[in-house]
XYZ file of C-alpha atoms in Angstrom:
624
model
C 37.863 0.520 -13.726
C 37.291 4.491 -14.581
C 38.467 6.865 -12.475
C 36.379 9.425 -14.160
C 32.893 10.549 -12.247
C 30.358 8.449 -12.962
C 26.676 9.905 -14.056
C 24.112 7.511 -14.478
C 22.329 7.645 -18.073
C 19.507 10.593 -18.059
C 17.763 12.652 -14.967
C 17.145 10.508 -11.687
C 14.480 11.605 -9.405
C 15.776 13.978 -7.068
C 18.594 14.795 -8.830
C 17.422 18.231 -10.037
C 20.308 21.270 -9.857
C 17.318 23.508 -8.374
C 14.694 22.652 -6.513
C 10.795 24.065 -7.765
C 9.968 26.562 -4.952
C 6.338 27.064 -6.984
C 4.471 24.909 -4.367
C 6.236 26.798 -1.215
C 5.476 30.434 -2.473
C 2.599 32.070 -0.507
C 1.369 34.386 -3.518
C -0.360 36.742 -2.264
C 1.649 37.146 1.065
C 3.408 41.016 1.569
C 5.670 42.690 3.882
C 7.693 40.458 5.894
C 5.673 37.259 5.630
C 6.542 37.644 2.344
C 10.211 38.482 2.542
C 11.083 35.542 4.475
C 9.011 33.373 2.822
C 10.899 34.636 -0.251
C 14.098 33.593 1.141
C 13.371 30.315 1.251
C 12.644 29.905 5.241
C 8.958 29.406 5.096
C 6.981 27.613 2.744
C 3.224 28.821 1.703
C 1.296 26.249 4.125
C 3.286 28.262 7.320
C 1.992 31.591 5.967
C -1.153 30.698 5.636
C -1.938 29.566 9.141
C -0.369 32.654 10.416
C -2.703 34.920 8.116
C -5.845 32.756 8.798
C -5.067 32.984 12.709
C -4.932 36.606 12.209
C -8.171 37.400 10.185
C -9.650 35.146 12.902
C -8.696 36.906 15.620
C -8.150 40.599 14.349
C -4.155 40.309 14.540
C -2.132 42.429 11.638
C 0.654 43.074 13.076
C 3.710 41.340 10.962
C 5.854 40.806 13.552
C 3.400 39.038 15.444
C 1.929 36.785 12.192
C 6.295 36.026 11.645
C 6.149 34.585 14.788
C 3.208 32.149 14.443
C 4.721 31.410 10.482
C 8.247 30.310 12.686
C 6.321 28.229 14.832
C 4.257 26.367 12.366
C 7.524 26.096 10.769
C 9.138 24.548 13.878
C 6.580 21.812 14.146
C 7.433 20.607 10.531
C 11.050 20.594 11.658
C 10.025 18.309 14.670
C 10.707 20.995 17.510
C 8.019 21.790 19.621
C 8.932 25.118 20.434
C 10.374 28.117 18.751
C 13.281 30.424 20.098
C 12.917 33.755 19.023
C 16.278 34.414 19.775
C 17.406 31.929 17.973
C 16.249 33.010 14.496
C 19.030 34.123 13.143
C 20.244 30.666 13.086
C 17.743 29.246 10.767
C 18.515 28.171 6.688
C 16.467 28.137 3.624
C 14.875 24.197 3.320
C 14.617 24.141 0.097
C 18.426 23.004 -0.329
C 17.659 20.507 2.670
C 17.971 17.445 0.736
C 20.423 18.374 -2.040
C 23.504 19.606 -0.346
C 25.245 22.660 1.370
C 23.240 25.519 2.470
C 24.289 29.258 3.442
C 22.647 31.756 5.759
C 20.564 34.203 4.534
C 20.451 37.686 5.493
C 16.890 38.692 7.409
C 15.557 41.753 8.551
C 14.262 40.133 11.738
C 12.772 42.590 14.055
C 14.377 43.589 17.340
C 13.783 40.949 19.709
C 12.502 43.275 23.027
C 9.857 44.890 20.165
C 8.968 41.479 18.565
C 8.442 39.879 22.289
C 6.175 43.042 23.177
C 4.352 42.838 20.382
C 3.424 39.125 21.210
C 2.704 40.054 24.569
C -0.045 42.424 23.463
C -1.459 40.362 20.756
C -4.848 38.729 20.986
C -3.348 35.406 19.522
C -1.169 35.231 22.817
C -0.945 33.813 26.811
C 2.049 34.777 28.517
C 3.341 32.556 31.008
C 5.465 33.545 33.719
C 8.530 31.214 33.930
C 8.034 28.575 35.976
C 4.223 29.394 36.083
C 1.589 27.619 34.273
C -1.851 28.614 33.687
C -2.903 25.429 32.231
C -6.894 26.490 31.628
C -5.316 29.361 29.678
C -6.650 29.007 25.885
C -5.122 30.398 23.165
C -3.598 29.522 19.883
C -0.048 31.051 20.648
C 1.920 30.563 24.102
C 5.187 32.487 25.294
C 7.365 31.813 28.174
C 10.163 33.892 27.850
C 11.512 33.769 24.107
C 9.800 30.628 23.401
C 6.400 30.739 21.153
C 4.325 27.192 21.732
C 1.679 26.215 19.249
C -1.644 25.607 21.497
C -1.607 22.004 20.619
C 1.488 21.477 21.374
C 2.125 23.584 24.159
C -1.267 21.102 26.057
C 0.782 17.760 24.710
C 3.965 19.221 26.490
C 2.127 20.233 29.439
C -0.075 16.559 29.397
C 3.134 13.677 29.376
C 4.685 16.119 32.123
C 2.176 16.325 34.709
C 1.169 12.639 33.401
C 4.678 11.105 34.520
C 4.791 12.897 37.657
C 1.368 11.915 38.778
C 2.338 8.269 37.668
C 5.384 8.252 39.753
C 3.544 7.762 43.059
C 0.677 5.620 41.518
C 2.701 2.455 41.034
C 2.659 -0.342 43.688
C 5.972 -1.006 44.534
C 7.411 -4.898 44.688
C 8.983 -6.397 47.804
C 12.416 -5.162 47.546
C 13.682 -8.618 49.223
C 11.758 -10.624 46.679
C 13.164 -8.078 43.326
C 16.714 -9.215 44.692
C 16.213 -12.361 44.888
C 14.411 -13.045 41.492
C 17.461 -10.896 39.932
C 19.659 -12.838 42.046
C 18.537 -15.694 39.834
C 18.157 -14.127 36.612
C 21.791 -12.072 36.728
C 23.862 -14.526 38.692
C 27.114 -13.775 39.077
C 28.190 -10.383 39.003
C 26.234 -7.898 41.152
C 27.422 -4.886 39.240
C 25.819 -6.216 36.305
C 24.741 -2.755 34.508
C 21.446 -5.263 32.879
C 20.562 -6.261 36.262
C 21.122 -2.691 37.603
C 19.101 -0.983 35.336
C 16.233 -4.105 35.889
C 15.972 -2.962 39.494
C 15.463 0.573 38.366
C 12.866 -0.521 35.349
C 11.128 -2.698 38.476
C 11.035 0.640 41.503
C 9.273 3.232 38.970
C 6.226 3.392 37.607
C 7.842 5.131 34.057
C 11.535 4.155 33.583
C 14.106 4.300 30.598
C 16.071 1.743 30.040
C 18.607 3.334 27.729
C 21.676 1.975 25.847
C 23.642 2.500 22.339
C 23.456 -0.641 19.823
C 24.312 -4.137 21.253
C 24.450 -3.011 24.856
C 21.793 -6.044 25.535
C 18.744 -3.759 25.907
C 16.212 -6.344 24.600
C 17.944 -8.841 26.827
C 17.505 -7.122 29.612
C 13.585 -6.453 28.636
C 13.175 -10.407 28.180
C 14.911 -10.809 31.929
C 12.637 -7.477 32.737
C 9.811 -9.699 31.727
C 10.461 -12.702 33.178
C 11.231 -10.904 36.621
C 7.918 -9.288 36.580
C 6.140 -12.445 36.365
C 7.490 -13.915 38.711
C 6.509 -11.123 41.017
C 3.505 -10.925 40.048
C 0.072 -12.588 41.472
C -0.885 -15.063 38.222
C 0.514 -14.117 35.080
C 0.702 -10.293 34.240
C -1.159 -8.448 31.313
C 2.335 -6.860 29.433
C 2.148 -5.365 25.824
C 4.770 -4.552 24.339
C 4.980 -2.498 21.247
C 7.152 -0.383 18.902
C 6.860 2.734 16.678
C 6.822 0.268 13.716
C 5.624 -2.283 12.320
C 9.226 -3.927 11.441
C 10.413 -2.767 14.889
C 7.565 -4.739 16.126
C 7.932 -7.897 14.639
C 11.955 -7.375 16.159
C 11.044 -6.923 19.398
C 8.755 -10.184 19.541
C 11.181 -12.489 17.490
C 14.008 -11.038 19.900
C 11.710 -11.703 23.376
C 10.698 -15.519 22.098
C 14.141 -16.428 20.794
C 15.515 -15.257 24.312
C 13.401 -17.720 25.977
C 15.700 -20.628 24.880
C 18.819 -19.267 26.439
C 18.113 -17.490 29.539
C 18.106 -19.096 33.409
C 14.095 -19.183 33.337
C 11.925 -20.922 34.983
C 9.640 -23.328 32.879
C 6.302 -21.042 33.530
C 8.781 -17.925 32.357
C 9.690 -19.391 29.490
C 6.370 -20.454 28.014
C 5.427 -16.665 29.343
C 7.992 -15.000 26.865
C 7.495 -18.017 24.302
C 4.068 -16.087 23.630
C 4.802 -12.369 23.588
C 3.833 -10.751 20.637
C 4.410 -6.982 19.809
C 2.283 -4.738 17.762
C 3.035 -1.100 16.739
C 1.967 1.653 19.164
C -1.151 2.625 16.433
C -2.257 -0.545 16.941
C -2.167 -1.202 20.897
C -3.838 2.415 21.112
C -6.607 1.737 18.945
C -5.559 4.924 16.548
C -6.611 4.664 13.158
C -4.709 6.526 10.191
C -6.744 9.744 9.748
C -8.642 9.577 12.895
C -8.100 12.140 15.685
C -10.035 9.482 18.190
C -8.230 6.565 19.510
C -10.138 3.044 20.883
C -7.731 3.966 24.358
C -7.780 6.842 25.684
C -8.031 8.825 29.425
C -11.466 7.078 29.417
C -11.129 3.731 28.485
C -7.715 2.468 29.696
C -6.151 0.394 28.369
C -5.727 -3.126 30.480
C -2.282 -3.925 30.838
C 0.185 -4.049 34.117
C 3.050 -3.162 32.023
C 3.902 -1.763 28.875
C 6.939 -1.791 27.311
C 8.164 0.147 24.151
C 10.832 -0.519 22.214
C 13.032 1.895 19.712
C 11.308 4.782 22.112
C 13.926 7.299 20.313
C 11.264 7.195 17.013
C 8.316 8.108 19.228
C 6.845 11.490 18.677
C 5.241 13.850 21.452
C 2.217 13.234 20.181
C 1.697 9.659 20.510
C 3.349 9.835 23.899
C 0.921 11.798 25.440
C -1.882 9.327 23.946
C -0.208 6.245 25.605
C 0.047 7.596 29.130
C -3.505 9.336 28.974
C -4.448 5.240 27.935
C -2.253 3.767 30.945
C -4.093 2.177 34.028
C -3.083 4.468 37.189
C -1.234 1.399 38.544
C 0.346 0.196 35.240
C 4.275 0.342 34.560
C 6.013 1.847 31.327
C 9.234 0.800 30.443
C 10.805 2.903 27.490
C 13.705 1.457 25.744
C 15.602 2.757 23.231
C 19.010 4.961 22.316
C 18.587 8.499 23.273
C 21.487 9.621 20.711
C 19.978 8.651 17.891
C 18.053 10.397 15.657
C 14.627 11.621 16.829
C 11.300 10.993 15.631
C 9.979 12.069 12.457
C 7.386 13.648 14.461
C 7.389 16.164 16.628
C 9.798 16.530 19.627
C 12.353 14.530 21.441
C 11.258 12.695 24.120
C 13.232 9.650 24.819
C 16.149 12.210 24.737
C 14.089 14.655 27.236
C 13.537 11.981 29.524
C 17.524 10.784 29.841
C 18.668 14.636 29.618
C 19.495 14.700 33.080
C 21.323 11.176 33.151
C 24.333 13.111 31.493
C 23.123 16.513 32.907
C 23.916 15.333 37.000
C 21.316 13.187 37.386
C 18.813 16.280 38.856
C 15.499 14.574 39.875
C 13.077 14.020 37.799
C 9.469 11.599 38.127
C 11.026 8.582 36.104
C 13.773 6.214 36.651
C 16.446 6.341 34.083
C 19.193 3.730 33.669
C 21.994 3.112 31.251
C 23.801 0.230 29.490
C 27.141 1.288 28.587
C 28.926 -2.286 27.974
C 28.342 -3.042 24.119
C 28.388 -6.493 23.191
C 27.920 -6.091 19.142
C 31.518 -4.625 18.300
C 34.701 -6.059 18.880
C 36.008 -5.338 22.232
C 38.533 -2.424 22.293
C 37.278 -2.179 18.381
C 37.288 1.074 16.546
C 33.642 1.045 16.112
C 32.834 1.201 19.956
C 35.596 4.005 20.702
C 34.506 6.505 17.467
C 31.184 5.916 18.402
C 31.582 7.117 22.197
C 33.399 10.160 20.864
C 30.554 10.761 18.395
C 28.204 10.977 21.508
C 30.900 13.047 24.014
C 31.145 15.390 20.603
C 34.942 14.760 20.795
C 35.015 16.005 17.096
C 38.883 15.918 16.913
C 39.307 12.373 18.546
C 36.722 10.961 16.138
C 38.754 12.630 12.884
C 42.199 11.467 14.142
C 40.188 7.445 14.904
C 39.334 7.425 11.491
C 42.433 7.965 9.996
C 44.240 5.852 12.259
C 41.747 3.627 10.536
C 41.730 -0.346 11.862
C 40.204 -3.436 10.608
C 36.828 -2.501 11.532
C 37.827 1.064 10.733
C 38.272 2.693 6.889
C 37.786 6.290 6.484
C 37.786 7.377 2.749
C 38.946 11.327 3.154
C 38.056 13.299 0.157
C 37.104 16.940 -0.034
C 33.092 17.072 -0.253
C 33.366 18.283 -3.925
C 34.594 14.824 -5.026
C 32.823 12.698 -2.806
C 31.279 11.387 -6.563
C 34.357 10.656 -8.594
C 37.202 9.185 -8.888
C 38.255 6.888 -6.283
C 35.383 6.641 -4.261
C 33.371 5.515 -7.010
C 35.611 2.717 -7.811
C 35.611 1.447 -3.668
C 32.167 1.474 -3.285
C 31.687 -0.346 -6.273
C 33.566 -2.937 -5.468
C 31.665 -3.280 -2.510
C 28.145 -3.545 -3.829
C 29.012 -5.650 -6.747
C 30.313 -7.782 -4.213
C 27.660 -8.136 -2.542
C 24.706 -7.848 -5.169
C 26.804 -11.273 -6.806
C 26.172 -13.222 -3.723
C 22.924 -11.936 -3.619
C 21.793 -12.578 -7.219
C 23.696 -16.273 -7.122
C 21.689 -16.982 -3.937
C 18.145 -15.769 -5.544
C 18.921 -18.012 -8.493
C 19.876 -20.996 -6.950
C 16.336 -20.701 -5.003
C 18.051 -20.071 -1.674
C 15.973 -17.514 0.724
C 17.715 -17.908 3.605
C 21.551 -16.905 2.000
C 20.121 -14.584 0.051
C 18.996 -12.646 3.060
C 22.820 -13.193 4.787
C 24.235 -11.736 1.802
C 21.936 -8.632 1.581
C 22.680 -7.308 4.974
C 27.113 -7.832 4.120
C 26.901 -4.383 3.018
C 24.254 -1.336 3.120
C 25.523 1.782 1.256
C 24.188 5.014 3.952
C 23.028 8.391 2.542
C 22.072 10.977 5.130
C 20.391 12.486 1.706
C 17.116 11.588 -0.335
C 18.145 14.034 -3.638
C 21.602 15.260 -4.869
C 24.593 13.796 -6.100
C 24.930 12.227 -2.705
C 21.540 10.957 -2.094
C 19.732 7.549 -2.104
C 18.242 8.458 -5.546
C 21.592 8.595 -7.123
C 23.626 6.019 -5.530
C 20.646 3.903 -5.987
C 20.403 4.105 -9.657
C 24.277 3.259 -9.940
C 24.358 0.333 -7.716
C 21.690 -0.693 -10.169
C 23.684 -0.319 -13.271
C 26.494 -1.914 -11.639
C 24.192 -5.212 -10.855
C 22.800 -4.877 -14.505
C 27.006 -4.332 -16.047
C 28.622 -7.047 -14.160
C 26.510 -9.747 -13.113
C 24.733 -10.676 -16.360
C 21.703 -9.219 -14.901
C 18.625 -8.915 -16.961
C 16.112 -6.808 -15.892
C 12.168 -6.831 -16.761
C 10.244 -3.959 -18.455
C 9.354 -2.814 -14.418
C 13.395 -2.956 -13.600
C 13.121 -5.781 -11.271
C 14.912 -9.170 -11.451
C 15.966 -12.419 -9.841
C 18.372 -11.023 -6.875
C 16.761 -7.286 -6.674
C 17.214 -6.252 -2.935
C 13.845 -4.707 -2.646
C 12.247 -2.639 0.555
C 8.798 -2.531 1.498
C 7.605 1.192 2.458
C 3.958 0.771 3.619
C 2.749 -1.690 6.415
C 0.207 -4.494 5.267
C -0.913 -6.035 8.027
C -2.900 -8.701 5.999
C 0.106 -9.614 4.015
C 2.044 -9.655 6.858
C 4.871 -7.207 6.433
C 5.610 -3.822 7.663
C 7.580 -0.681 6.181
C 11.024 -0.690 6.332
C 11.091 -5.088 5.544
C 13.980 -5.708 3.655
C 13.882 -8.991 1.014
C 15.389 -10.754 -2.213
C 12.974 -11.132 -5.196
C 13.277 -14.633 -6.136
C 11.251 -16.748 -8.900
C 8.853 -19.618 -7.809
C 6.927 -21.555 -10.289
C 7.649 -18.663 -12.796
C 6.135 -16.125 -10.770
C 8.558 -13.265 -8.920
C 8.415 -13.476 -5.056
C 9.872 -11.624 -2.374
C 11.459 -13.239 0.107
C 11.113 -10.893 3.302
C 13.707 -11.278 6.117
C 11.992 -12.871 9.617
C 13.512 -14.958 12.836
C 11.704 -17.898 12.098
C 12.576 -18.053 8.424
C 11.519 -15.966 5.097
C 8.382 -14.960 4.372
C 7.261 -15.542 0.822
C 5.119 -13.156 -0.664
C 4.150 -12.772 -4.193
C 5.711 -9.759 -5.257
C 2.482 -8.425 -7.253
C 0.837 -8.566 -3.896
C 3.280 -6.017 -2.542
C 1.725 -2.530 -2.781
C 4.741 -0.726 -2.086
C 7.810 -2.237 -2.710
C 11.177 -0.311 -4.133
C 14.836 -1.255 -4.581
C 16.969 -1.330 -1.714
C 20.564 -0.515 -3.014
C 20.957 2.129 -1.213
C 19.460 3.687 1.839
C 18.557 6.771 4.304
C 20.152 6.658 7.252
C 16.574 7.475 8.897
C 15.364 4.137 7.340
C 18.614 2.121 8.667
C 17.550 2.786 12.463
C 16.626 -0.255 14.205
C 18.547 -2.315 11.725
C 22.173 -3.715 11.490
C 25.061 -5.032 8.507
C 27.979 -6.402 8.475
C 29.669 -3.825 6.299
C 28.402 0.117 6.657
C 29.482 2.624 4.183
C 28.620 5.968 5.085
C 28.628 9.145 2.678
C 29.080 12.241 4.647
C 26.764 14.633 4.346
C 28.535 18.018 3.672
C 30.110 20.512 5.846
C 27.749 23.186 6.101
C 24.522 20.860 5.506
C 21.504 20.979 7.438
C 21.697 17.134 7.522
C 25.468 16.615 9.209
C 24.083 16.135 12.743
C 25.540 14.366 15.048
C 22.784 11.732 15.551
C 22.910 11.449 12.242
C 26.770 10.635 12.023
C 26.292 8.491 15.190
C 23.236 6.594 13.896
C 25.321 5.604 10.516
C 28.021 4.939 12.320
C 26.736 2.649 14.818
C 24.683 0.628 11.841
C 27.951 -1.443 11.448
C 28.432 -4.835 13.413
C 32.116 -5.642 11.917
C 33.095 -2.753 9.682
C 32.212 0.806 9.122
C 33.489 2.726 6.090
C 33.182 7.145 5.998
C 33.727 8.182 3.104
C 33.851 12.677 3.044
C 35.876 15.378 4.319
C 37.564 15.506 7.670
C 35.455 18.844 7.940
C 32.336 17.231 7.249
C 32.620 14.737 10.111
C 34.004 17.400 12.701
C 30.709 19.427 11.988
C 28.333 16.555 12.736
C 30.251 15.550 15.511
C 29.584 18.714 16.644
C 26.505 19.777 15.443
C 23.724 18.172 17.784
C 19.945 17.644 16.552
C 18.152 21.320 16.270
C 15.335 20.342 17.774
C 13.849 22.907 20.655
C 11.405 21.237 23.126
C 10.204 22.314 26.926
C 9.979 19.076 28.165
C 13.039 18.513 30.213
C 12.775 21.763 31.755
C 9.113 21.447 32.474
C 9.771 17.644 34.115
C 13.151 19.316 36.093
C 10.591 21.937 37.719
């Protein structure tokens, strides 16, 4: 094979050198609005707001309209709150999928004069720390250096005073009868961290019942269930439910397949037999475009407990919706991995709500537990201990695990420059060809099922979209490789027997949800996909599929929630907006047998200790 960089034929998408700023430029912005926006750290739709909130109210002063910009600009970015002391640390975001970034130099204004100015402003409430006006109406809030949006700010306010009033407003089940029942359900060991955090999920009205990949959470939620019924008076009214529509259809083929192999009673088992999950849209009644929801603080919605899987994805918005919907006596049980990465909405909750579990466990409303014993790796594996260091941001212990390296352990260490030539090319390669063969021999042998195995051997991880490290890229070469190789001959459309294809919109009618992963096979001469499920593929035509793409290559945003055999993770660069730490930790922990990193010992150190840049108020509001 070449050792020479490989550039796939013509432009990809994404791929540009410079990225068209035309669409972010507020024209007819000036002074410092202008400035910033200029270099690169606010687009034209965060401008805007701040001027119309300003001709609205009467505000001109530019320090004050900055502020508001930042803030809208902090809401796209997923925090709920902006720092102005922190602004010096911000980057241009045009760069943000395409590779390293540097600071840029801005004349920010003193920070005493800025706050003052804010203070005075008719745009503005100031809160006294630690006091909260909450009839106060306006469209900016401060508390110290922090500027809320009004929405925002009331969404913050609402799930904290909502979890603390739930606290007390939970009937509480004999404690003698709980020990018993997970007596029966965790024999054996009494230190069992499942049936430990159980007890917690069964003594709170809210609880979080956290744990890194293959730590048994959904185990312990099909125990959690079967527990609860058989506490309950007749058979309780659960739903469970999931930011997604593929995390959905998880959670319920993970709860009914546990039925078979847990110590349940017959009544239990035909209980979990017929869970079903939906997505949290769904349970809530919220349609896409709507502001209204069919559940809301007026008409609750009827279940005794709720539970909510992969609650790491779900944004501040939606969680204020679902406990304005709960019943006053109702449980909610969150589950999901604090460390990794947030919702693509805004704010951090599931990580808000566990803050204090490695903070000194300070009291808060909710009950928080944690699995720590992981059951996916190998015990003792390198997986398991890189992964823990990831989340203790033991940046030098993770560097010197990798190159110790393992046999569930590779790392690929090349300076960032040539993480696209050369060597790495030729490994990575060898991987997907690998695997797309097994794939396209299954498809054409008519064979669903080992088709599906062999698409989830490997999954190539970009934390990138654009770039010459981004999904776009390594996409279109996995798909020449196929095409070079295998004998592969494509259609007009680019799609062929043994295409690993992903589906990115939910169709409820056709039965799949975004983020499905399948094999296009041919049936009676017509192309089908063949979509992964517990029970067995799902067949669907493939011209019924809206939205449907290749799968060669993937985000590592799309990969949460899902698991391969084989992980190989590109880096993103040192200095990158993307090379987080719950990014790194999210790829990393994507692996069941083998991971390999392929980048600069640099790179990894600065994700490792780079955590998520998200600001919120929520753990400080729910600590006071």
């Amino acid at each position: 094979m070449s050792t020479q960089p490989e550039t796939p034929p013509g432009p990809l998408p994404g791929d540009e050198a410079e990225v068209d700023r035309s669409a972010t430029v507020a024209r007819t912005a000036t002074g410092l609005l202008r400035e910033v926006n200029d270099l690169g750290l606010l687009q034209a739709a965060d401008v805007h707001v701040a001027r119309r909130l300003g001709a609205v109210t009467g505000e001109r002063d530019e320090s004050v309209l900055l502020a508001v910009a930042l803030a809208v600009r902090a809401v796209r970015h997923g925090s709920v709150v902006l720092r102005l002391s922190a602004v010096d640390q911000l980057v241009p975001e045009d760069v943000d999928d395409s590779g390293a970034v540097q600071a840029v130099a801005v004349p920010w204004p003193d920070l005493q004069e800025w706050l003052a100015a804010l203070r005075r402003s008719p745009l503005t409430v100031e809160h006294p720390p630690g006091v909260v006006d909450e009839d106060a109406r306006a469209p900016v809030h401060l508390v110290g250096d922090g500027v809320w949006l009004d929405r925002y700010w009331r969404q913050e306010l609402a799930v904290a005073r909502d979890l603390r009033e739930r606290s007390g407003s939970v009937a509480s089940f004999d404690p003698a009868a709980v020990a018993a029942v997970l007596d029966r359900l965790w024999p054996g060991d009494p230190a069992d961290d499942q049936r430990a955090a159980a007890a917690v999920c069964l003594s709170h009205g809210v609880s979080v019942l956290a744990g890194g990949p293959g730590t048994g959470k959904t185990t312990t939620v099909a125990r959690l269930l079967a527990a609860v019924h058989a506490l309950s008076d007749g058979a309780p009214r659960v739903a469970l439910a999931a930011p997604t529509g593929k995390a959905a259809a998880r959670l319920t083929e993970a709860v009914v397949s546990a039925a078979d192999t847990g110590p349940f009673h017959d009544d239990e088992r035909r209980f979990l037999q017929s869970a079903s999950a939906s997505t949290l849209h769904r349970l809530l009644g919220i349609r896409p475009g709507s502001v209204r929801a069919r559940f809301d603080a007026e008409h609750r919605l009827p279940h005794d407990v709720v539970i909510v899987d992969e609650a790491s994805m779900v944004g501040l918005g939606v969680m204020a919706r679902l406990l304005a919907a709960l019943r006053p006596g109702a449980r909610l049980v969150l589950v999901g991995d604090p460390q990794q990465l947030a919702s693509v909405e805004v704010g951090n909750v599931l990580a808000d709500l566990t803050a204090d579990l490695a903070a000194g466990g300070r009291g808060t409303p909710h009950g928080v537990s944690a699995l720590t014993r992981t059951h996916r790796f190998a015990a003792g594996g390198g997986i398991a201990a890189i992964a823990q260091a990831v989340r203790d941001a033991r940046s030098e212990e993770v560097v010197e695990r990798l190159r110790a390296g393992g046999p569930d352990v590779e790392f690929l260490e090349v300076p960032d420059a040539e993480l696209v030539a050369g060597a790495v090319l030729d490994v990575v390669r060898a991987d997907v060809v690998e695997r797309s063969r097994a794939v396209v021999e299954a498809a054409r042998a008519g064979d669903a099922e080992a088709a599906l195995v062999a698409l989830d051997t490997h999954r190539l991880l970009c934390a990138h979209r654009r770039g010459a490290r981004g999904v776009s890229h390594w996409a279109a070469l996995a798909h020449r490789w196929a095409v070079e190789e295998l004998g592969v001959v494509p259609r007009a459309d680019g799609r062929y027997v043994g295409l690993p294809v992903i589906v990115t919109a939910n169709d409820a009618g056709v039965g799949v949800f975004n983020g499905d992963t399948g094999v296009v096979l041919e049936e009676d001469g017509t192309l089908v996909a063949a979509i992964a499920r517990g029970d067995g593929p799902l067949r669907v035509p493939l011209a019924r599929l809206a939205a449907v793409e290749p799968v060669h290559a993937m985000t590592v945003h799309r990969s949460q929630g899902s698991q391969f055999e084989t992980v190989t993770v590109l880096a993103a660069p040192e200095n990158s907006p993307l090379a987080t730490r719950e990014m790194f930790y999210t790829a990393l922990t994507r692996a069941k047998s083998r991971v390999r990193v392929v980048g600069s010992a640099q790179a990894v150190a600065a994700a490792v200790n780079r955590p998520l840049a998200r600001a919120t108020g929520l753990a400080e509001r729910l600590r006071g």
